């Protein structure tokens, strides 16, 4: 019997900072939580995974802002706030002979898991070698997704492999799969295998070789923001930044299936941004981006078009759960418990301790039933009179007309939880659970056009009239249409947003098709092995190389370009901002962009285009392209100054330079730099310390007068404070000049 959707009642009261945060991630995460991390970032849905097996609050993303960025190139676009994982058993006996009636090992929602969970392995595996993307001599990337291993036999294009042990003696293997196929880039499949090894600590000794684990539950926590990108820190009204106004609903086999046949065997929970009562100028469903109106301000300064920043839904689908340790067929009654959780519940999110029996007993009662107090009639087990969180907020299910507060007065809002079990695990027996986490919704173009139309309507006619007005769109052609014409759909803004639920269900069905097809999907052509963008004085040159033995893409190459911002300002819709500027034959290896203006930043990506093929997992024919995130540039290309007429014109800017950073290895696209202006067209720059030690040689060959030094040595170490000498040699004449550089830490 499924126990589901029970409310808990305990309540407790523009800029890009990635450079410093990446250093914090790499060098400080062990000190913070003893976990290493890896990014999956080769598709539209991207997320960070920690070596502890889940992603607690304050450690979920690279800076604690959350999990799951979508679209991946939009800054601050986090859809999840945290994940959690508890493993519970009854009558557990410790190595020293102490018996615990209830034992729970925690990581998350807020507890970082230290002392209860032990990282063994975390690594990022790619199917093929990562492309090298270079802008003006420096590698460019947004997230440090550098593979640890290449495995050509991998079914997916990328996988995070993670192994942990916990203090109960259970080893967890987590495999997170991601595809770069554009039809399958909006979800991650996560496969968990939990094994009773009896190893309760970090070493290899088996402390409990003979203990059978009884009544084991695996409980997963999700707190979704559901209003990215405007919903990141300090960029939206009230607690929307951490999910206060999130709505949570579910597909429940045998009870609430929304007409989806797959729901008879596969449960799901999902979230979206609901109505925010504090915003009275316009309706917040879909998250219209109106920067100039308080208290609802947009994430990115200047994003005032009204576009819908959250016309999508995020969900978790159960793909598979073992019947038992000996019966590996799927159990459609799992997860056994599904509920909502007050995200600030002081008892369940802040007091986790595997040595505190009273707390663990409360947690165990709840993770079995969803009940904080089992005798509370308001927390009766799931029945038609006790609906999901979304139906508590809007009992008639007409969510496009919602006016109630999704938070019910709780400053943290609500998340959702699912608990799998109970299982019995004899020594060396395992349980496998497979879930998928994905996002789907309106297209970028529709979100942009609909939001802009709605904003104009509100200003011209008022909110009430705009809420009732209908917007006509053809989903097949993804363009406006005349109402009544073939294929034209006419809905209000909120009704359009709620169609994201159907899109999410279609995504769920596609995921199940992929899993049942053993992760076999049509493979797009590979991206270039190396993509180099070089700024010139009157043009920007793009050059690329293919992988050894890789045939030319049959559909050729497409070059896409945006200007001013890679993340989409002033027109935030990526399908509007990035324009296809060239279609080239498959044997092309370069392109010269001469339609450029001095003083403008340009960003590019290149896609290899394949043939049209049948995709049985998508149920249609598709023309596959290599994913944009393989070759997206995050550092601008610009027109450079012409070369200087003599070495007397060479200038160093800024000088002196205050580095204001700690010593350590730097990532090439993120560090501070100084510029050499007025150089000859071809020159060599040799940089020496005050003692005459050569620390860097820079070959300047692009014909411009500009070159840059990233303030690192040839071995990628950040230079110390001091006086440096740059000896500049004109490669054509042999003439030399010297400039003194002062670096202050």
XYZ file of C-alpha atoms in Angstrom:
745
model
C 0.000 0.000 0.000
C 1.301 3.441 -0.893
C 1.444 6.079 1.810
C 1.508 9.458 0.194
C 1.113 13.226 0.160
C 0.883 13.946 3.860
C 1.366 17.445 5.212
C 3.749 18.106 8.077
C 2.725 20.811 10.507
C 5.821 21.809 12.446
C 6.922 25.274 11.311
C 10.200 27.139 11.853
C 10.100 30.409 11.641
C 24.518 40.807 -11.833
C 27.793 39.964 -12.005
C 29.705 36.757 -12.394
C 31.648 35.563 -9.328
C 32.501 32.126 -10.691
C 36.250 32.607 -10.637
C 36.576 32.954 -6.893
C 33.867 30.401 -6.313
C 35.583 27.766 -8.402
C 38.688 28.172 -6.305
C 36.533 27.900 -3.207
C 34.996 24.700 -4.554
C 38.267 23.041 -5.411
C 40.335 24.035 -2.400
C 37.770 24.463 0.358
C 35.106 21.796 -0.090
C 37.183 19.236 1.788
C 37.498 21.642 4.697
C 33.793 22.474 4.549
C 32.310 19.044 4.180
C 34.926 16.469 3.189
C 33.351 16.140 -0.250
C 34.741 16.585 -3.730
C 32.412 17.609 -6.548
C 31.820 17.069 -10.257
C 29.657 18.882 -12.822
C 27.478 17.383 -15.537
C 27.295 20.248 -18.024
C 27.095 18.961 -21.612
C 23.391 19.666 -22.158
C 20.747 22.241 -21.367
C 20.139 20.816 -17.868
C 23.318 21.019 -15.760
C 24.052 20.168 -12.148
C 26.793 19.752 -9.582
C 27.167 16.449 -7.692
C 29.012 15.960 -4.408
C 31.015 12.936 -3.326
C 28.838 12.408 -0.249
C 26.029 11.103 -2.447
C 23.655 14.064 -2.114
C 23.773 17.869 -2.145
C 22.847 19.531 1.183
C 21.924 23.183 1.543
C 24.869 25.622 1.409
C 26.845 23.002 -0.520
C 24.416 22.169 -3.322
C 26.035 24.240 -6.083
C 29.456 25.765 -6.440
C 28.460 28.574 -4.098
C 25.527 27.098 -2.222
C 22.938 28.704 -4.494
C 21.407 25.430 -5.582
C 21.302 22.494 -7.953
C 20.197 22.154 -11.570
C 20.848 25.144 -13.800
C 18.484 25.348 -16.784
C 19.177 26.667 -19.367
C 22.792 25.932 -18.567
C 24.258 29.184 -19.949
C 21.909 31.462 -17.985
C 23.651 32.783 -14.890
C 21.914 32.144 -11.579
C 19.345 29.819 -13.169
C 19.135 27.303 -10.305
C 15.926 25.270 -10.097
C 16.788 23.227 -7.013
C 17.866 24.465 -3.598
C 19.058 21.183 -2.089
C 18.809 17.414 -2.148
C 18.995 15.030 0.788
C 19.369 11.276 1.349
C 18.687 9.292 4.509
C 19.252 5.555 4.998
C 17.323 4.013 7.890
C 17.093 0.560 9.511
C 15.630 -1.008 12.645
C 17.368 -3.051 15.332
C 20.842 -2.169 14.133
C 23.793 -3.398 16.171
C 26.989 -1.346 16.203
C 30.482 -2.923 16.113
C 30.800 -2.370 19.889
C 27.608 -4.332 20.532
C 25.220 -1.421 21.160
C 21.731 -1.978 19.720
C 19.785 0.873 18.147
C 16.025 0.285 17.787
C 16.234 2.838 14.970
C 19.339 4.003 13.128
C 19.464 6.679 10.395
C 22.475 7.904 8.441
C 21.892 11.382 7.026
C 23.256 13.676 4.381
C 20.988 16.678 3.923
C 18.656 18.399 3.795
C 20.903 20.747 5.810
C 23.205 18.376 7.708
C 26.401 17.918 5.679
C 26.774 14.223 6.496
C 30.232 14.412 8.043
C 30.800 11.443 10.370
C 27.825 9.530 8.989
C 28.760 9.258 5.307
C 32.240 8.655 3.867
C 33.278 9.527 0.334
C 35.122 6.755 -1.486
C 35.101 7.712 -5.187
C 33.717 10.496 -7.322
C 34.765 10.962 -10.936
C 33.485 12.415 -14.180
C 33.532 10.042 -17.160
C 33.064 11.125 -20.790
C 32.375 8.942 -23.797
C 34.960 10.853 -25.833
C 37.642 13.388 -25.135
C 36.404 16.822 -24.129
C 36.616 19.500 -26.859
C 39.111 22.279 -26.270
C 37.525 25.710 -26.654
C 39.905 28.663 -26.914
C 39.237 32.390 -27.200
C 42.277 34.570 -27.898
C 44.662 31.966 -26.551
C 42.790 31.203 -23.326
C 40.566 28.208 -22.685
C 36.984 29.223 -21.982
C 34.356 27.452 -19.920
C 31.554 28.252 -17.496
C 31.800 25.271 -15.144
C 34.873 23.152 -14.338
C 33.584 19.972 -15.970
C 36.901 18.315 -16.750
C 36.631 14.524 -17.189
C 38.699 12.199 -15.043
C 38.306 9.304 -17.453
C 37.329 8.532 -21.061
C 35.216 5.416 -21.689
C 34.151 4.877 -25.343
C 31.787 2.077 -24.246
C 29.714 4.455 -22.114
C 26.078 4.504 -23.300
C 25.509 8.093 -22.191
C 27.798 10.932 -23.262
C 28.775 11.729 -19.677
C 28.474 10.089 -16.278
C 29.285 11.075 -12.717
C 30.344 7.940 -10.860
C 30.147 8.190 -7.079
C 30.738 5.623 -4.328
C 30.175 6.224 -0.616
C 29.998 4.228 2.601
C 27.864 5.065 5.598
C 28.180 4.331 9.298
C 25.442 1.686 9.100
C 27.550 -0.508 6.818
C 25.824 0.282 3.512
C 27.855 1.123 0.421
C 26.172 3.307 -2.176
C 27.082 3.460 -5.849
C 25.574 6.406 -7.699
C 25.774 6.698 -11.477
C 24.348 9.874 -13.001
C 23.908 9.777 -16.782
C 23.635 12.733 -19.153
C 23.133 12.866 -22.930
C 24.215 15.605 -25.319
C 21.532 14.620 -27.864
C 19.333 17.742 -27.987
C 16.153 15.649 -27.721
C 17.464 14.137 -24.474
C 19.424 17.000 -22.891
C 16.823 18.113 -20.333
C 17.130 15.268 -17.827
C 19.638 13.256 -15.796
C 19.115 9.562 -15.013
C 20.405 8.606 -11.562
C 21.019 4.962 -10.717
C 21.597 4.024 -7.061
C 22.795 0.625 -5.838
C 22.824 0.159 -2.052
C 24.799 -2.848 -0.767
C 25.089 -4.215 2.780
C 28.884 -4.555 2.966
C 29.216 -4.185 6.745
C 31.924 -1.530 6.328
C 30.972 1.305 8.702
C 33.885 3.701 8.211
C 36.510 5.015 5.787
C 38.961 2.108 5.809
C 38.602 -1.248 4.036
C 38.056 -3.363 7.129
C 34.613 -5.002 7.368
C 33.367 -4.352 10.893
C 29.920 -6.007 10.547
C 30.357 -8.975 8.169
C 27.329 -10.940 9.391
C 24.626 -8.381 10.197
C 21.322 -8.512 8.334
C 19.770 -5.066 8.000
C 16.062 -4.974 8.786
C 13.287 -2.688 7.552
C 15.623 -0.511 5.500
C 14.276 2.709 3.965
C 15.985 5.003 1.454
C 14.518 8.500 1.686
C 15.161 11.284 -0.842
C 14.526 15.001 -0.273
C 13.954 17.741 -2.853
C 13.527 21.466 -2.320
C 12.872 23.174 -5.629
C 13.110 26.902 -6.283
C 11.109 26.538 -9.502
C 11.431 30.205 -10.417
C 14.901 30.485 -11.936
C 16.550 32.508 -13.271
C 14.922 35.384 -11.409
C 14.736 33.243 -8.304
C 18.381 33.240 -7.331
C 19.714 34.989 -4.237
C 18.677 38.634 -3.805
C 16.910 38.698 -7.125
C 13.254 38.002 -6.454
C 10.472 38.865 -4.080
C 10.740 37.639 -0.501
C 11.599 33.981 -0.091
C 11.128 33.055 -3.744
C 14.915 32.840 -3.915
C 14.816 29.624 -1.889
C 11.465 28.182 -2.966
C 8.893 29.841 -0.707
C 6.257 29.976 -3.454
C 6.889 26.591 -5.048
C 3.877 24.388 -5.835
C 4.385 20.608 -5.509
C 2.225 17.947 -7.154
C 2.527 14.249 -7.987
C 1.620 11.339 -10.200
C 0.551 8.443 -7.987
C -0.191 4.972 -9.469
C -3.762 3.998 -8.813
C -4.799 7.368 -7.479
C -3.731 10.447 -9.430
C -2.463 9.600 -12.901
C -3.458 12.657 -15.007
C -4.400 10.309 -17.830
C -0.780 9.109 -18.225
C -0.541 5.362 -18.860
C 3.040 5.176 -17.545
C 1.798 6.500 -14.180
C 0.221 3.106 -13.471
C 3.741 1.824 -12.721
C 5.946 4.860 -12.207
C 5.346 7.534 -9.578
C 6.567 11.104 -9.968
C 6.629 14.398 -8.096
C 7.063 17.805 -9.672
C 7.157 21.520 -8.917
C 6.451 24.914 -10.451
C 6.274 28.535 -9.362
C 2.858 29.480 -8.013
C 1.138 32.758 -7.295
C 3.020 35.257 -5.106
C 0.486 37.303 -3.122
C 2.922 40.170 -2.481
C 3.046 41.034 -6.167
C -0.149 42.921 -6.972
C 0.831 44.591 -10.247
C 0.840 41.379 -12.282
C 0.380 37.636 -11.839
C 3.655 35.800 -11.098
C 2.812 32.364 -12.532
C 5.491 31.754 -15.146
C 7.715 34.392 -13.495
C 7.437 37.457 -15.773
C 10.695 39.412 -15.730
C 9.825 42.990 -14.780
C 12.991 44.543 -13.409
C 11.534 47.945 -12.603
C 8.778 46.680 -10.290
C 9.280 45.818 -6.623
C 9.275 43.470 -4.839
C 9.622 41.231 -7.889
C 12.921 42.093 -9.536
C 14.672 40.220 -12.281
C 17.896 38.309 -11.876
C 19.811 40.041 -14.645
C 19.895 43.821 -14.703
C 18.213 45.186 -17.809
C 16.009 42.113 -18.282
C 12.812 44.134 -18.592
C 11.114 42.468 -21.547
C 8.543 40.681 -19.369
C 9.638 37.296 -20.710
C 8.608 34.303 -18.633
C 11.613 33.165 -16.631
C 9.980 30.020 -15.220
C 7.422 28.720 -17.708
C 8.546 25.177 -16.952
C 8.236 22.421 -14.359
C 10.919 20.402 -12.593
C 10.193 16.816 -11.617
C 11.511 13.533 -10.231
C 10.395 10.300 -11.915
C 10.765 6.835 -10.401
C 12.104 4.618 -13.187
C 12.841 1.465 -11.224
C 12.806 0.166 -7.639
C 13.619 -3.448 -6.795
C 10.855 -5.548 -5.288
C 13.396 -6.952 -2.837
C 17.044 -7.914 -2.542
C 16.249 -11.180 -4.322
C 13.513 -9.999 -6.717
C 14.933 -7.410 -9.111
C 11.732 -6.679 -11.010
C 10.233 -3.208 -10.683
C 7.876 -2.581 -7.775
C 5.194 -0.101 -8.937
C 4.154 0.545 -5.338
C 7.459 2.306 -4.703
C 8.223 4.825 -3.389
C 6.233 3.590 -0.392
C 5.828 7.043 1.060
C 5.507 10.362 -0.782
C 4.882 13.576 1.093
C 5.648 17.254 1.333
C 8.010 18.823 3.840
C 8.049 22.262 5.426
C 11.511 23.261 4.246
C 12.250 25.003 7.548
C 10.969 22.192 9.766
C 13.321 22.481 12.746
C 12.950 18.836 13.787
C 13.410 17.192 10.406
C 15.938 19.473 8.725
C 18.153 20.776 11.511
C 18.619 18.186 14.294
C 19.873 15.148 12.365
C 22.206 12.969 14.437
C 22.724 9.211 14.109
C 23.409 8.943 17.844
C 20.265 10.738 19.049
C 17.661 7.988 19.398
C 14.714 10.274 20.216
C 15.290 12.353 17.087
C 15.791 9.262 14.925
C 12.543 7.735 16.243
C 10.620 10.849 15.202
C 12.343 10.806 11.807
C 11.594 7.116 11.334
C 7.892 7.511 12.122
C 7.721 10.314 9.596
C 9.691 8.666 6.770
C 7.449 5.588 7.007
C 4.118 7.452 7.013
C 4.749 11.110 6.314
C 3.379 11.729 9.815
C 5.098 13.954 12.347
C 2.587 12.732 14.957
C 1.016 9.415 14.007
C -2.168 10.080 15.983
C -2.862 13.404 14.272
C -6.035 12.864 12.176
C -5.002 15.672 9.820
C -2.048 13.484 8.875
C -4.103 10.449 7.914
C -2.634 8.243 5.263
C -3.147 9.140 1.654
C -6.782 9.148 0.532
C -8.959 11.252 -1.781
C -9.579 13.746 1.005
C -5.875 14.323 1.665
C -4.418 15.580 -1.606
C -1.035 16.778 -2.736
C 0.400 20.108 -1.663
C -0.784 21.697 -4.912
C -4.351 20.502 -4.343
C -4.305 21.752 -0.757
C -3.460 25.190 -2.156
C -5.910 24.966 -5.055
C -8.466 22.207 -4.248
C -10.251 22.370 -7.618
C -7.011 21.753 -9.527
C -7.474 24.872 -11.677
C -3.924 25.999 -11.062
C -3.997 28.725 -13.714
C -6.515 30.549 -11.468
C -4.536 30.098 -8.236
C -4.600 33.055 -5.833
C -3.733 31.361 -2.513
C -0.269 31.541 -0.958
C 1.705 28.364 -1.817
C 3.843 28.798 1.297
C 0.870 28.771 3.693
C 2.775 31.368 5.684
C 5.978 29.325 5.955
C 9.009 31.442 5.044
C 10.812 28.490 3.481
C 7.876 27.082 1.565
C 7.520 23.363 0.861
C 9.613 20.648 -0.731
C 8.774 17.033 -1.487
C 10.078 13.731 -0.171
C 9.905 10.091 -1.236
C 10.825 7.018 0.776
C 11.589 3.561 -0.690
C 11.253 0.442 1.440
C 11.054 -1.428 3.695
C 13.772 -3.813 2.493
C 15.717 -6.593 4.177
C 19.394 -6.732 3.263
C 21.443 -9.751 4.199
C 25.250 -9.412 4.020
C 26.354 -8.432 0.482
C 22.788 -8.105 -0.806
C 21.814 -5.007 -2.804
C 18.837 -2.832 -3.713
C 18.740 -0.810 -6.931
C 16.687 2.376 -7.271
C 16.682 4.451 -10.471
C 15.168 7.926 -10.754
C 15.305 10.709 -13.316
C 15.271 14.431 -12.670
C 14.227 16.700 -15.516
C 12.720 19.992 -16.630
C 10.308 20.763 -19.437
C 8.080 23.655 -20.422
C 7.408 26.334 -22.973
C 9.986 27.012 -25.643
C 12.323 29.960 -25.243
C 10.590 31.730 -28.094
C 7.083 31.282 -26.709
C 8.229 32.307 -23.200
C 9.711 35.469 -24.660
C 6.783 36.410 -26.903
C 4.084 35.485 -24.374
C 5.733 37.327 -21.498
C 6.304 40.438 -23.565
C 2.691 40.368 -24.780
C 1.410 39.905 -21.211
C 3.453 42.833 -19.900
C 2.109 45.122 -22.620
C -1.440 43.924 -21.905
C -1.121 44.625 -18.167
C 0.176 48.131 -18.828
C -2.486 48.897 -21.410
C -5.532 47.233 -19.842
C -4.678 46.291 -16.247
C -3.975 42.948 -14.598
C -7.537 41.613 -14.581
C -7.982 42.155 -18.316
C -4.531 40.774 -19.098
C -5.188 37.652 -17.004
C -8.305 36.945 -19.021
C -6.822 37.769 -22.429
C -5.859 34.892 -24.710
C -2.614 34.559 -26.626
C -2.531 32.639 -29.914
C 0.444 30.445 -30.771
C 1.195 27.469 -33.009
C 3.276 24.949 -30.986
C 4.288 23.062 -34.142
C 5.788 26.047 -35.966
C 6.718 27.747 -32.652
C 5.377 31.074 -33.860
C 2.391 33.416 -33.376
C -0.748 32.557 -35.315
C -4.206 33.829 -36.166
C -6.840 32.392 -33.847
C -8.873 29.773 -35.684
C -6.152 28.901 -38.179
C -5.039 25.227 -38.374
C -2.854 24.228 -35.432
C -3.351 27.532 -33.641
C -3.852 27.350 -29.859
C -5.290 30.254 -27.911
C -4.825 30.330 -24.122
C -4.305 32.832 -21.343
C -0.777 33.406 -20.068
C -1.339 31.153 -17.047
C -2.970 28.397 -19.097
C 0.052 28.401 -21.399
C 2.364 28.090 -18.406
C 0.404 25.139 -17.036
C 0.857 23.257 -20.333
C 4.398 22.735 -19.029
C 2.912 19.821 -17.073
C 2.064 18.026 -20.312
C 5.553 18.763 -21.618
C 7.050 17.302 -18.437
C 4.921 14.165 -18.753
C 6.088 13.746 -22.351
C 9.662 14.064 -21.085
C 8.964 11.391 -18.455
C 7.661 9.029 -21.123
C 10.741 9.691 -23.254
C 12.978 8.905 -20.269
C 11.213 5.602 -19.700
C 11.618 4.762 -23.389
C 15.352 5.440 -23.129
C 15.711 3.286 -20.023
C 13.749 0.419 -21.556
C 15.939 0.758 -24.649
C 19.031 0.170 -22.480
C 20.123 3.825 -22.839
C 20.524 3.387 -26.603
C 19.574 6.565 -28.460
C 20.574 7.991 -31.859
C 24.022 9.554 -31.640
C 24.540 13.091 -32.943
C 27.764 13.860 -34.822
C 30.664 14.791 -32.609
C 31.513 18.451 -32.046
C 34.907 19.741 -33.151
C 37.851 18.399 -31.158
C 39.207 21.956 -30.955
C 37.390 25.246 -31.576
C 39.509 28.409 -31.646
C 38.151 31.961 -31.791
C 40.716 34.679 -32.490
C 40.114 38.423 -32.355
C 41.680 40.498 -35.117
C 41.859 44.151 -36.047
C 39.057 43.991 -38.628
C 37.623 40.484 -38.259
C 37.136 37.578 -35.871
C 38.439 34.247 -37.134
C 36.938 30.894 -36.163
C 38.904 27.697 -36.769
C 38.220 24.118 -35.765
C 39.604 20.604 -35.940
C 37.720 17.308 -35.925
C 38.473 14.181 -33.932
C 40.883 11.736 -35.535
C 38.966 9.431 -37.855
C 35.695 11.345 -37.441
C 33.940 11.836 -40.812
C 32.772 15.252 -41.921
C 29.251 15.908 -40.634
C 26.828 15.138 -43.483
C 24.739 18.231 -42.773
C 27.754 20.504 -42.483
C 28.439 23.070 -39.772
C 26.353 25.847 -38.248
C 27.932 28.922 -36.645
C 25.872 30.732 -34.000
C 26.686 34.125 -32.520
C 25.454 36.485 -29.817
C 26.735 39.914 -28.972
C 27.236 41.801 -25.719
C 26.347 38.897 -23.376
C 26.637 35.114 -23.697
C 23.695 34.654 -21.308
C 21.285 36.720 -23.309
C 21.041 40.422 -22.527
C 19.428 42.673 -23.642
C 17.116 40.086 -25.206
C 17.264 37.258 -22.670
C 15.742 34.613 -24.918
C 18.612 32.491 -26.216
C 16.759 31.539 -29.394
C 16.389 35.254 -30.173
C 19.826 36.430 -29.097
C 21.938 33.727 -30.727
C 21.649 34.041 -34.483
C 22.884 31.497 -36.993
C 25.385 33.526 -38.981
C 26.749 30.791 -41.260
C 25.941 27.357 -42.676
C 29.060 25.681 -44.018
C 29.867 22.400 -45.808
C 31.170 19.442 -43.823
C 34.738 19.868 -45.051
C 34.971 23.479 -43.800
C 37.468 24.127 -41.028
C 37.343 27.898 -40.667
C 35.094 30.920 -40.912
C 35.907 34.637 -40.934
C 33.328 36.877 -39.269
C 33.717 40.323 -40.823
C 30.305 41.630 -39.825
C 31.615 42.876 -36.483
C 31.837 46.269 -34.794
C 34.583 47.666 -32.614
C 33.648 47.872 -28.938
C 31.163 44.961 -29.048
C 31.711 41.597 -27.330
C 30.945 38.521 -29.443
C 30.193 34.958 -28.269
C 29.980 31.864 -30.462
C 29.241 28.190 -30.658
C 29.524 25.748 -33.539
C 27.365 22.689 -34.213
C 27.999 19.686 -36.416
C 24.793 18.761 -38.269
C 23.839 15.144 -38.919
C 21.295 13.437 -41.127
C 17.636 13.143 -40.266
C 17.060 9.867 -38.413
C 14.300 7.982 -36.617
C 14.454 8.289 -32.839
C 12.299 5.489 -31.409
C 12.727 6.855 -27.896
C 11.291 10.228 -28.986
C 8.742 8.729 -31.378
C 9.660 10.930 -34.335
C 12.288 11.754 -36.923
C 14.912 14.238 -35.835
C 17.907 15.991 -37.344
C 20.627 15.681 -34.753
C 23.277 18.288 -34.050
C 26.210 18.282 -31.685
C 25.217 20.064 -28.491
C 25.946 23.779 -28.192
C 27.402 23.287 -24.706
C 30.368 21.378 -26.127
C 31.581 24.525 -27.904
C 29.871 27.477 -26.208
C 32.292 30.361 -25.586
C 32.030 32.304 -22.347
C 34.836 34.769 -22.964
C 34.271 37.560 -25.483
C 36.017 38.014 -28.804
C 36.457 41.670 -29.778
C 38.038 43.702 -32.510
C 41.554 44.593 -31.445
C 43.613 47.713 -31.942
C 45.942 47.867 -34.946
C 49.651 47.260 -34.266
C 51.799 50.109 -32.982
C 54.062 52.028 -35.351
C 57.069 51.733 -33.021
C 58.039 50.060 -29.754
C 57.738 53.449 -28.064
C 53.935 53.022 -28.257
C 53.877 49.870 -26.080
C 51.866 50.399 -22.879
C 51.054 48.073 -19.954
C 47.535 48.487 -18.480
C 46.855 48.568 -15.555
C 50.220 49.241 -13.964
C 50.662 48.886 -11.033
C 48.251 45.967 -10.699
C 46.656 44.858 -7.418
C 46.068 41.129 -7.728
C 44.032 40.674 -4.525
C 43.979 36.890 -4.764
C 45.512 33.922 -3.002
C 48.388 31.977 -4.466
C 47.391 28.830 -6.307
C 46.584 27.306 -9.637
C 44.257 29.392 -11.773
C 41.724 28.449 -14.420
C 42.720 30.052 -17.713
C 39.445 31.746 -18.641
C 38.732 33.243 -15.237
C 41.830 34.941 -13.899
C 42.817 38.552 -13.744
C 45.045 39.820 -16.521
C 47.022 42.800 -17.712
C 47.142 44.114 -21.270
C 50.004 45.065 -23.561
C 48.780 47.714 -26.030
C 50.606 49.135 -29.047
C 52.612 45.999 -29.785
C 54.138 45.206 -33.189
C 52.090 42.845 -35.360
C 54.394 39.964 -34.339
C 56.383 40.010 -31.114
C 57.731 37.915 -28.256
C 57.125 39.009 -24.674
C 59.454 37.564 -22.038
C 58.572 38.291 -18.421
C 61.275 38.171 -15.742
C 61.317 38.554 -11.981
C 63.373 41.227 -10.267
C 66.098 38.561 -9.844
C 66.155 37.835 -13.561
C 64.233 34.537 -13.493
C 62.195 33.923 -16.651
C 58.605 33.166 -15.599
C 56.614 33.462 -18.831
C 57.062 33.655 -22.613
C 54.151 34.963 -24.694
C 54.197 34.716 -28.474
C 52.133 37.481 -30.046
C 51.255 36.484 -33.619
C 47.726 37.684 -34.451
C 48.746 40.914 -36.241
C 47.030 43.234 -33.759
C 48.521 45.628 -31.221
C 46.934 43.846 -28.213
C 48.127 40.963 -26.065
C 47.321 39.813 -22.538
C 49.132 38.174 -19.623
C 47.030 36.173 -17.167
C 49.470 36.782 -14.287
C 50.542 33.156 -14.120
C 53.865 31.475 -14.761
C 54.478 28.956 -17.526
C 53.536 26.237 -14.970
C 50.146 27.900 -14.279
C 51.089 29.250 -10.843
C 49.832 32.710 -9.863
C 52.728 35.140 -9.576
C 53.629 36.730 -6.252
C 53.713 40.428 -5.484
C 56.770 42.211 -6.769
C 58.467 43.971 -9.640
C 58.602 42.239 -13.031
C 60.254 43.180 -16.293
C 58.655 42.551 -19.681
C 61.186 42.400 -22.522
C 59.332 42.878 -25.838
C 61.066 41.848 -29.073
C 59.738 42.833 -32.509
C 59.780 39.546 -34.447
C 60.295 41.310 -37.789
C 63.013 43.826 -36.889
C 64.598 42.323 -33.788
C 64.231 45.620 -31.939
C 63.607 45.399 -28.194
C 62.087 47.453 -25.422
C 61.510 46.821 -21.708
C 58.569 47.694 -19.503
C 58.488 47.494 -15.703
C 55.387 45.901 -14.156
C 54.440 46.280 -10.502
C 52.123 43.637 -9.006
C 50.643 44.251 -5.569
C 48.879 41.524 -3.652
